[in-house]
Amino acid sequence: MSDPRTHINPKGVDLRLWRQVFSSRSLALGLVLTLIFTGAALLSLIWTPYDIETLNIANKIKTPSAAHWLGTDHFGRDILSMIMVGARTSIAVAVVAVGIGMTFGVPLGLFAAARKGSVLDELIMRANDLIFAFPALLIAIMITATFGASAVNAIIAIGVFNIPVFARLTRSGALTLWQREFVLAARVAGKNAARISFEHILPNVTNLLIVQGTIQFSLGILAEAGLSYVGLGAQPPIPSWGRMLADSQTMISFAPHMALFPGLAILLTVLGLNLMGDGLRDLFDPKLRRARS
Amino acid sequence: MVRYTLKRLVSLVISLAVASVVIFLAIEVLPGDPAAYMLGVNAQEDTLAALRDQLGLNGTAWARYSTWIGGMLQGDFGTSYTYRTPVAEMIGDRMQVSLPLALMALTLSTVIAFPAGILAASRRGSFADVLIMGITQLGVAIPNFWFAMLMVLVFAINLRWFGAGGFAGWEAGLLPGLKSLTLPAIALALPQASILARIMRSSLLDTLTEDFIRTARAKGLSRAQALRRHALRNALIPVLTIIGLQFSFLLAGAIIIENVFFLPGLGRLIFQAISSRDLIVVESVVMLLVFAVVMVNFAVEIAYALVDPRLRASR
Amino acid sequence: MSLLAISNLDLEIHGTPILRDVSLSVDPGQIVGIIGESGSGKSMTAFAVLQLLPNGAACRGRVALSGHDMLALSEPALCALRGNEVGMVFQEPMTALNPIRTIGDQVAETILIHETVSRDEAMKRARDALNRVELPEDRFPLSRYPHELSGGQRQRVVIAMAIALRPKLLIADEPTTALDVTTQAQILDLLTRLVREDGMGMLMITHDLAVVAGMADEIVIMQRGRVVERGACPAIFSALKHPYSQALLAASSHHPDRDAHQAAPPLLELRRVVRDYRLPRKTLFGPPQVIHAVRDVSFAVERGESLGLVGESGCGKSTLTRAILGLEQVQGGSITLDGQPVFDGQVVNRAVRRRMQVVFQDPYGSFNPRHRVARLVAEPFHLLESPPQGAAREAAIDVALLSVGLTADDKHKYIHEFSGGQRQRIAIARALIIKPDLIILDEAVSALDVQVHAQILDLLADLSTRFGLTYLFISHDLSVVRSITDRVLVMKSGEIVEQGPTAEVFDAPRHPYTQQLIAAAPKLPDSTAA
């Protein structure tokens, strides 16, 4: 270990962090891809190259050109514009689903760890196991079977499946922290389990949560695309990448561009998020960082 | 080992029981009157009553639940409202497609993933490692149904090596049947294989930093021998967890992929049932799929104990 | 000719120099001890002999093992030597064995790798090797798994693996550091016996002067990657020349200056304390198993006294600590501070708890890495009814840091900016900040290098005189307890087996267990004590 006193300037920490972000190629690439798609989604709120709500049958199924960079679909809509608006749906569904997973999963995990071995801990963990038996698709199928299809279904289905993911991760991270002596020191200082969980445990599992969050985010985008593709997610007229692919399927032999670009959009977004997640994990985990060098 | 198995078995039965209650509540109780739902808003009161009677919806929720479970335990999954055929028979037919597909995909993904992961870990930082990591990074990110569509475009429409969809049926012989399942199985297996290979690699690399690997090297084992004899089986433990978890994704994936290739499997059945509002079919197929996931996880837990003597002894 | 000859060995890892110009030699039948603090390069020297170095390592110089030039050999040739010509034993017996393979399998592997013999034959010889390390067949069949053995037993398995082929050289890297003192003595005896029987050379690496003093023929002292002194043992101890070696020896036998304790009324009193743990049921219907962690323990600590509590791992001393701190409730008996019970009904008595604090063993795990020192040190303020605010709080933090020899500026830093010894000072500052009467020191110096360890003991002695502190000093290390306590308790299997004034207990132990402990503790040669 180098002399620990060399980093006196507390702001220096951030500088080093940013240097590391850009020295890691996968993190930088992931960040750029994610920013492009989030940027496109945000931009679509105020501007898209073409209006996607007006149909122009005369202009249908055009291959990419200067006017329509990614071509048009079977209703003559601009595919680039559709992808931009579709990004909004994908990102919104995935963000809310990760949000649901974290809001319920993290407190459950913290609680289970704080009361390790209790009946409640056991109950929480068994319930988690049970949810793992229901893939998001099955939940969506059950909701759709009784309430009909909608984007909200997709959010709930993916979100519910995220809860045990975060609960387990938080619990296992928290359990190792509860063994640490600084938690014992906090107990000696008279702090109760709730206070320790929020002051000492939660801040030390955030890195784990951020990394898992990016991964669940990318899985959420894949899941949303799948659900919309089979008609269990976003319903027309809301554009979504999965629906665009479903629409293109029957026309794939003569209009492959309709299938190509939405799929690429999914691939690149998910790839970006995964690269970012990997990069962040390397950045946060000093053990891995050492092993890489 | 016996104690361990028994304990897992008890928790398996409890899981299934709770899952069946959840499914029953979600499909038969939450929406109010399933009969009204199935017939739509314009149904006459006497047709509704007839359907309720036919579906056995007149009893209490508890009575209906016990009839449903009791029936399933004896292999009676009820009668489809739209097709008027026993659901068990329909499921049996569809399983002839879905089961081979799942098995093919699982085998394919393991057969690809294990060697790839081991190669990448043992030659860490080499060209092979970088290549495998790059390909699997893409494999993890690709939506499997889109990959399936691309394969249809290339191998079915352009090269004409395979049919674009549909199922030849086993009556025509083993080969045509397998051939129509090949593209779907590859589409399902590739993303799973990518995940598995990455897990295999990182788990192996983790194990290779353990103290007992150093001990093995000090005994005179070469790097490759230490990896084969000491790291591999230890690294398998987290990999098994992932295989168990993946099965549910595989199942969900299969439901979607069957739609891409118009395969008459459980996935198609469930979507047909949803669009024709055939709740009995939906309920039973969902239960069957959950049963499959829970059974696979049970198998994985038994496999853990076979790999790890610490589990066999304790608890 | 020497069995092992290292001459002018330089080692760099990714360009960072680790070893500089290291030379030493081991003759057949000779035990050479390498001593140094953490970071001195002593373990890397051992790994350089086996050429099992981390990626990015580059060696220069010469390492000759029975004539083989180790730095020039190909990897397959090195594999043929490892385990055959040279065996190695490691520090952590708990992780050194493959958890999912039987011990017989793992010992036999050494033989199968190097010789073309049948599996049965290899197993038979593995049995012999295990017998030689005193793991008899009736209790330790070949089919045992590592998790069924204790730390000391696992270390014996590792030794059996290392000596199965009767190598010419045995390298032992801190083989007893992770073990209890009585187990340590047994393992050291075993190693010495094997070396003498087989005429092996042995390279013994340790941070503990006393461990090698009793067994080595020659001693090599290392500091920052260099050999600073070499010589025959034990003669070398009375003729150390290098200032570092002298400082190391002085620190190893350091006794802080302390005033003798005068009789005073008791501060902490334990009466017939009992703490049981229930284990999860093994069978469905049988009675749950119960572990008696603490059984019927009574003692008192006088105000201003320093009381030692000695025992090996699993004796119940940690459980007792937690009970005194009010972290766990006891099932029987009472714990009182100045007559006030620690537990008031079901609730912890905060008025009592704010009068005691604790310092833990691990200087790295004791602090939340995300908080600054000011916040870390001020954490016990939570116990006060009206904790100081603003300037008063800052002033209290400054005073606490200054009193442990740090500066007020240190409060703005994060914990990773400090060394192990500095962290332990911060832990003491945290304990001092609410001006407690009693401080429990739970293995507080065990993880520190010997010189830092001596400095912390001095600090503790100084603080106790300045603030009139009472210490309960819990440790497995007898020499530490001897140097800083007035009275000592010896604990075994949840019970206090002996207590009395420290000097009396150490000089004339009455209980057989205490006698065993004291006999097992490694000692520096007498000539050096002066």
mmCIF file of N, CA, C and O in Angstrom, chain B residues 48-110:
data_model
loop_
_atom_site.group_PDB
_atom_site.id
_atom_site.type_symbol
_atom_site.label_atom_id
_atom_site.label_comp_id
_atom_site.label_asym_id
_atom_site.label_seq_id
_atom_site.Cartn_x
_atom_site.Cartn_y
_atom_site.Cartn_z
ATOM 1 N N LEU B 48 -74.831 -17.533 -18.639
ATOM 2 C CA LEU B 48 -73.829 -17.365 -17.572
ATOM 3 C C LEU B 48 -73.984 -18.457 -16.532
ATOM 4 O O LEU B 48 -73.012 -19.092 -16.124
ATOM 5 N N ALA B 49 -75.254 -18.661 -16.130
ATOM 6 C CA ALA B 49 -75.516 -19.656 -15.084
ATOM 7 C C ALA B 49 -75.104 -21.038 -15.562
ATOM 8 O O ALA B 49 -74.498 -21.809 -14.818
ATOM 9 N N ALA B 50 -75.395 -21.306 -16.866
ATOM 10 C CA ALA B 50 -75.034 -22.612 -17.414
ATOM 11 C C ALA B 50 -73.521 -22.801 -17.395
ATOM 12 O O ALA B 50 -73.009 -23.865 -17.022
ATOM 13 N N LEU B 51 -72.791 -21.744 -17.787
ATOM 14 C CA LEU B 51 -71.324 -21.836 -17.819
ATOM 15 C C LEU B 51 -70.774 -22.021 -16.410
ATOM 16 O O LEU B 51 -69.882 -22.842 -16.172
ATOM 17 N N ARG B 52 -71.331 -21.222 -15.453
ATOM 18 C CA ARG B 52 -70.882 -21.352 -14.068
ATOM 19 C C ARG B 52 -71.046 -22.796 -13.601
ATOM 20 O O ARG B 52 -70.167 -23.358 -12.973
ATOM 21 N N ASP B 53 -72.185 -23.321 -13.990
ATOM 22 C CA ASP B 53 -72.480 -24.689 -13.587
ATOM 23 C C ASP B 53 -71.473 -25.650 -14.217
ATOM 24 O O ASP B 53 -70.890 -26.492 -13.547
ATOM 25 N N GLN B 54 -71.235 -25.424 -15.515
ATOM 26 C CA GLN B 54 -70.327 -26.301 -16.249
ATOM 27 C C GLN B 54 -68.908 -26.205 -15.707
ATOM 28 O O GLN B 54 -68.180 -27.197 -15.614
ATOM 29 N N LEU B 55 -68.489 -24.993 -15.333
ATOM 30 C CA LEU B 55 -67.137 -24.796 -14.822
ATOM 31 C C LEU B 55 -67.044 -25.108 -13.341
ATOM 32 O O LEU B 55 -65.966 -25.056 -12.747
ATOM 33 N N GLY B 56 -68.181 -25.390 -12.726
ATOM 34 C CA GLY B 56 -68.167 -25.649 -11.286
ATOM 35 C C GLY B 56 -67.881 -24.400 -10.494
ATOM 36 O O GLY B 56 -67.170 -24.425 -9.498
ATOM 37 N N LEU B 57 -68.399 -23.260 -10.968
ATOM 38 C CA LEU B 57 -68.089 -21.995 -10.304
ATOM 39 C C LEU B 57 -69.104 -21.645 -9.230
ATOM 40 O O LEU B 57 -69.080 -20.550 -8.688
ATOM 41 N N ASN B 58 -70.011 -22.555 -8.936
ATOM 42 C CA ASN B 58 -71.069 -22.184 -8.016
ATOM 43 C C ASN B 58 -70.691 -22.357 -6.555
ATOM 44 O O ASN B 58 -71.269 -21.747 -5.681
ATOM 45 N N GLY B 59 -69.691 -23.201 -6.306
ATOM 46 C CA GLY B 59 -69.310 -23.433 -4.919
ATOM 47 C C GLY B 59 -68.530 -22.267 -4.340
ATOM 48 O O GLY B 59 -68.322 -21.248 -4.999
ATOM 49 N N THR B 60 -68.079 -22.441 -3.117
ATOM 50 C CA THR B 60 -67.232 -21.424 -2.503
ATOM 51 C C THR B 60 -65.862 -21.493 -3.157
ATOM 52 O O THR B 60 -65.511 -22.478 -3.813
ATOM 53 N N ALA B 61 -65.072 -20.421 -2.969
ATOM 54 C CA ALA B 61 -63.727 -20.386 -3.538
ATOM 55 C C ALA B 61 -62.928 -21.587 -3.043
ATOM 56 O O ALA B 61 -62.212 -22.243 -3.804
ATOM 57 N N TRP B 62 -63.075 -21.903 -1.743
ATOM 58 C CA TRP B 62 -62.323 -23.006 -1.154
ATOM 59 C C TRP B 62 -62.674 -24.340 -1.813
ATOM 60 O O TRP B 62 -61.800 -25.119 -2.172
ATOM 61 N N ALA B 63 -64.013 -24.534 -2.045
ATOM 62 C CA ALA B 63 -64.450 -25.783 -2.653
ATOM 63 C C ALA B 63 -63.904 -25.891 -4.073
ATOM 64 O O ALA B 63 -63.433 -26.950 -4.507
ATOM 65 N N ARG B 64 -63.955 -24.766 -4.813
ATOM 66 C CA ARG B 64 -63.458 -24.778 -6.183
ATOM 67 C C ARG B 64 -61.961 -25.065 -6.207
ATOM 68 O O ARG B 64 -61.478 -25.835 -7.036
ATOM 69 N N TYR B 65 -61.253 -24.444 -5.264
ATOM 70 C CA TYR B 65 -59.808 -24.652 -5.212
ATOM 71 C C TYR B 65 -59.484 -26.124 -4.980
ATOM 72 O O TYR B 65 -58.660 -26.713 -5.668
ATOM 73 N N SER B 66 -60.221 -26.716 -4.008
ATOM 74 C CA SER B 66 -59.879 -28.114 -3.702
ATOM 75 C C SER B 66 -60.264 -29.036 -4.854
ATOM 76 O O SER B 66 -59.557 -30.002 -5.121
ATOM 77 N N THR B 67 -61.344 -28.705 -5.563
ATOM 78 C CA THR B 67 -61.681 -29.515 -6.736
ATOM 79 C C THR B 67 -60.573 -29.427 -7.783
ATOM 80 O O THR B 67 -60.148 -30.428 -8.357
ATOM 81 N N TRP B 68 -60.103 -28.174 -7.993
ATOM 82 C CA TRP B 68 -59.064 -27.942 -9.013
ATOM 83 C C TRP B 68 -57.792 -28.729 -8.673
ATOM 84 O O TRP B 68 -57.271 -29.480 -9.499
ATOM 85 N N ILE B 69 -57.334 -28.559 -7.425
ATOM 86 C CA ILE B 69 -56.105 -29.239 -7.005
ATOM 87 C C ILE B 69 -56.308 -30.756 -7.020
ATOM 88 O O ILE B 69 -55.484 -31.505 -7.557
ATOM 89 N N GLY B 70 -57.435 -31.189 -6.453
ATOM 90 C CA GLY B 70 -57.714 -32.624 -6.406
ATOM 91 C C GLY B 70 -57.703 -33.217 -7.806
ATOM 92 O O GLY B 70 -57.121 -34.280 -8.055
ATOM 93 N N GLY B 71 -58.314 -32.513 -8.737
ATOM 94 C CA GLY B 71 -58.344 -32.968 -10.117
ATOM 95 C C GLY B 71 -56.945 -33.077 -10.688
ATOM 96 O O GLY B 71 -56.568 -34.100 -11.269
ATOM 97 N N MET B 72 -56.150 -32.017 -10.482
ATOM 98 C CA MET B 72 -54.806 -32.008 -11.065
ATOM 99 C C MET B 72 -53.964 -33.145 -10.524
ATOM 100 O O MET B 72 -53.171 -33.743 -11.250
ATOM 101 N N LEU B 73 -54.153 -33.432 -9.218
ATOM 102 C CA LEU B 73 -53.366 -34.506 -8.616
ATOM 103 C C LEU B 73 -53.685 -35.842 -9.283
ATOM 104 O O LEU B 73 -52.851 -36.737 -9.351
ATOM 105 N N GLN B 74 -54.932 -35.951 -9.804
ATOM 106 C CA GLN B 74 -55.296 -37.199 -10.494
ATOM 107 C C GLN B 74 -55.120 -37.079 -12.000
ATOM 108 O O GLN B 74 -55.621 -37.913 -12.760
ATOM 109 N N GLY B 75 -54.482 -36.020 -12.435
ATOM 110 C CA GLY B 75 -54.249 -35.863 -13.872
ATOM 111 C C GLY B 75 -55.417 -35.240 -14.614
ATOM 112 O O GLY B 75 -55.425 -35.185 -15.836
ATOM 113 N N ASP B 76 -56.412 -34.769 -13.875
ATOM 114 C CA ASP B 76 -57.564 -34.127 -14.530
ATOM 115 C C ASP B 76 -57.410 -32.620 -14.436
ATOM 116 O O ASP B 76 -57.531 -32.036 -13.369
ATOM 117 N N PHE B 77 -57.105 -31.978 -15.568
ATOM 118 C CA PHE B 77 -56.855 -30.530 -15.548
ATOM 119 C C PHE B 77 -58.107 -29.742 -15.937
ATOM 120 O O PHE B 77 -58.035 -28.574 -16.245
ATOM 121 N N GLY B 78 -59.244 -30.392 -15.965
ATOM 122 C CA GLY B 78 -60.475 -29.698 -16.341
ATOM 123 C C GLY B 78 -60.688 -29.772 -17.845
ATOM 124 O O GLY B 78 -59.937 -30.415 -18.569
ATOM 125 N N THR B 79 -61.758 -29.109 -18.307
ATOM 126 C CA THR B 79 -62.100 -29.157 -19.724
ATOM 127 C C THR B 79 -62.015 -27.749 -20.301
ATOM 128 O O THR B 79 -62.493 -26.791 -19.701
ATOM 129 N N SER B 80 -61.365 -27.657 -21.454
ATOM 130 C CA SER B 80 -61.241 -26.358 -22.089
ATOM 131 C C SER B 80 -62.612 -25.872 -22.513
ATOM 132 O O SER B 80 -63.406 -26.621 -23.092
ATOM 133 N N TYR B 81 -62.872 -24.581 -22.243
ATOM 134 C CA TYR B 81 -64.177 -24.040 -22.582
ATOM 135 C C TYR B 81 -64.300 -23.862 -24.081
ATOM 136 O O TYR B 81 -65.329 -24.161 -24.666
ATOM 137 N N THR B 82 -63.247 -23.396 -24.740
ATOM 138 C CA THR B 82 -63.348 -23.140 -26.171
ATOM 139 C C THR B 82 -63.243 -24.399 -27.003
ATOM 140 O O THR B 82 -63.948 -24.565 -27.981
ATOM 141 N N TYR B 83 -62.347 -25.311 -26.611
ATOM 142 C CA TYR B 83 -62.147 -26.481 -27.457
ATOM 143 C C TYR B 83 -62.987 -27.671 -27.022
ATOM 144 O O TYR B 83 -63.061 -28.669 -27.723
ATOM 145 N N ARG B 84 -63.550 -27.556 -25.829
ATOM 146 C CA ARG B 84 -64.389 -28.639 -25.298
ATOM 147 C C ARG B 84 -63.628 -29.966 -25.210
ATOM 148 O O ARG B 84 -64.192 -31.025 -25.398
ATOM 149 N N THR B 85 -62.331 -29.888 -25.047
ATOM 150 C CA THR B 85 -61.530 -31.111 -24.882
ATOM 151 C C THR B 85 -60.837 -31.039 -23.528
ATOM 152 O O THR B 85 -60.638 -29.944 -22.992
ATOM 153 N N PRO B 86 -60.464 -32.189 -22.963
ATOM 154 C CA PRO B 86 -59.774 -32.152 -21.676
ATOM 155 C C PRO B 86 -58.452 -31.390 -21.796
ATOM 156 O O PRO B 86 -57.707 -31.589 -22.755
ATOM 157 N N VAL B 87 -58.197 -30.521 -20.824
ATOM 158 C CA VAL B 87 -56.991 -29.704 -20.870
ATOM 159 C C VAL B 87 -55.751 -30.590 -20.806
ATOM 160 O O VAL B 87 -54.746 -30.328 -21.471
ATOM 161 N N ALA B 88 -55.825 -31.676 -20.031
ATOM 162 C CA ALA B 88 -54.676 -32.567 -19.900
ATOM 163 C C ALA B 88 -54.239 -33.098 -21.256
ATOM 164 O O ALA B 88 -53.054 -33.174 -21.568
ATOM 165 N N GLU B 89 -55.242 -33.432 -22.093
ATOM 166 C CA GLU B 89 -54.943 -33.961 -23.422
ATOM 167 C C GLU B 89 -54.236 -32.917 -24.279
ATOM 168 O O GLU B 89 -53.237 -33.192 -24.945
ATOM 169 N N MET B 90 -54.747 -31.652 -24.195
ATOM 170 C CA MET B 90 -54.133 -30.575 -24.973
ATOM 171 C C MET B 90 -52.694 -30.346 -24.524
ATOM 172 O O MET B 90 -51.792 -30.184 -25.347
ATOM 173 N N ILE B 91 -52.519 -30.344 -23.198
ATOM 174 C CA ILE B 91 -51.174 -30.115 -22.681
ATOM 175 C C ILE B 91 -50.238 -31.228 -23.145
ATOM 176 O O ILE B 91 -49.120 -30.979 -23.592
ATOM 177 N N GLY B 92 -50.745 -32.454 -23.074
ATOM 178 C CA GLY B 92 -49.944 -33.586 -23.509
ATOM 179 C C GLY B 92 -49.470 -33.432 -24.942
ATOM 180 O O GLY B 92 -48.296 -33.621 -25.255
ATOM 181 N N ASP B 93 -50.399 -33.024 -25.825
ATOM 182 C CA ASP B 93 -50.035 -32.801 -27.225
ATOM 183 C C ASP B 93 -48.935 -31.758 -27.353
ATOM 184 O O ASP B 93 -47.959 -31.940 -28.067
ATOM 185 N N ARG B 94 -49.153 -30.628 -26.644
ATOM 186 C CA ARG B 94 -48.237 -29.498 -26.805
ATOM 187 C C ARG B 94 -46.861 -29.786 -26.208
ATOM 188 O O ARG B 94 -45.858 -29.253 -26.664
ATOM 189 N N MET B 95 -46.870 -30.633 -25.169
ATOM 190 C CA MET B 95 -45.600 -30.962 -24.527
ATOM 191 C C MET B 95 -44.655 -31.656 -25.497
ATOM 192 O O MET B 95 -43.445 -31.580 -25.357
ATOM 193 N N GLN B 96 -45.224 -32.356 -26.485
ATOM 194 C CA GLN B 96 -44.379 -33.058 -27.456
ATOM 195 C C GLN B 96 -43.491 -32.095 -28.226
ATOM 196 O O GLN B 96 -42.496 -32.490 -28.822
ATOM 197 N N VAL B 97 -43.888 -30.815 -28.240
ATOM 198 C CA VAL B 97 -43.052 -29.810 -28.887
ATOM 199 C C VAL B 97 -42.216 -29.072 -27.840
ATOM 200 O O VAL B 97 -41.006 -28.919 -27.968
ATOM 201 N N SER B 98 -42.884 -28.633 -26.760
ATOM 202 C CA SER B 98 -42.213 -27.759 -25.802
ATOM 203 C C SER B 98 -41.092 -28.452 -25.039
ATOM 204 O O SER B 98 -40.027 -27.875 -24.828
ATOM 205 N N LEU B 99 -41.336 -29.707 -24.643
ATOM 206 C CA LEU B 99 -40.329 -30.394 -23.842
ATOM 207 C C LEU B 99 -39.047 -30.650 -24.641
ATOM 208 O O LEU B 99 -37.962 -30.286 -24.175
ATOM 209 N N PRO B 100 -39.149 -31.234 -25.842
ATOM 210 C CA PRO B 100 -37.906 -31.414 -26.612
ATOM 211 C C PRO B 100 -37.200 -30.087 -26.888
ATOM 212 O O PRO B 100 -35.976 -30.031 -26.851
ATOM 213 N N LEU B 101 -37.991 -29.049 -27.127
ATOM 214 C CA LEU B 101 -37.382 -27.750 -27.410
ATOM 215 C C LEU B 101 -36.567 -27.271 -26.204
ATOM 216 O O LEU B 101 -35.412 -26.857 -26.335
ATOM 217 N N ALA B 102 -37.173 -27.345 -25.010
ATOM 218 C CA ALA B 102 -36.476 -26.884 -23.812
ATOM 219 C C ALA B 102 -35.215 -27.715 -23.564
ATOM 220 O O ALA B 102 -34.154 -27.170 -23.261
ATOM 221 N N LEU B 103 -35.343 -29.035 -23.745
ATOM 222 C CA LEU B 103 -34.187 -29.897 -23.517
ATOM 223 C C LEU B 103 -33.064 -29.608 -24.505
ATOM 224 O O LEU B 103 -31.902 -29.518 -24.140
ATOM 225 N N MET B 104 -33.458 -29.454 -25.782
ATOM 226 C CA MET B 104 -32.449 -29.143 -26.797
ATOM 227 C C MET B 104 -31.733 -27.847 -26.456
ATOM 228 O O MET B 104 -30.505 -27.754 -26.539
ATOM 229 N N ALA B 105 -32.514 -26.827 -26.069
ATOM 230 C CA ALA B 105 -31.921 -25.523 -25.787
ATOM 231 C C ALA B 105 -30.995 -25.614 -24.587
ATOM 232 O O ALA B 105 -29.881 -25.077 -24.591
ATOM 233 N N LEU B 106 -31.436 -26.316 -23.549
ATOM 234 C CA LEU B 106 -30.639 -26.412 -22.333
ATOM 235 C C LEU B 106 -29.323 -27.153 -22.613
ATOM 236 O O LEU B 106 -28.248 -26.714 -22.206
ATOM 237 N N THR B 107 -29.437 -28.272 -23.362
ATOM 238 C CA THR B 107 -28.236 -29.042 -23.707
ATOM 239 C C THR B 107 -27.286 -28.192 -24.530
ATOM 240 O O THR B 107 -26.086 -28.104 -24.229
ATOM 241 N N LEU B 108 -27.851 -27.548 -25.554
ATOM 242 C CA LEU B 108 -27.037 -26.730 -26.445
ATOM 243 C C LEU B 108 -26.312 -25.647 -25.658
ATOM 244 O O LEU B 108 -25.107 -25.439 -25.826
ATOM 245 N N SER B 109 -27.044 -24.965 -24.766
ATOM 246 C CA SER B 109 -26.416 -23.832 -24.074
ATOM 247 C C SER B 109 -25.317 -24.338 -23.142
ATOM 248 O O SER B 109 -24.263 -23.725 -23.043
ATOM 249 N N THR B 110 -25.528 -25.486 -22.478
ATOM 250 C CA THR B 110 -24.483 -26.002 -21.602
ATOM 251 C C THR B 110 -23.278 -26.463 -22.413
ATOM 252 O O THR B 110 -22.134 -26.198 -22.048
#
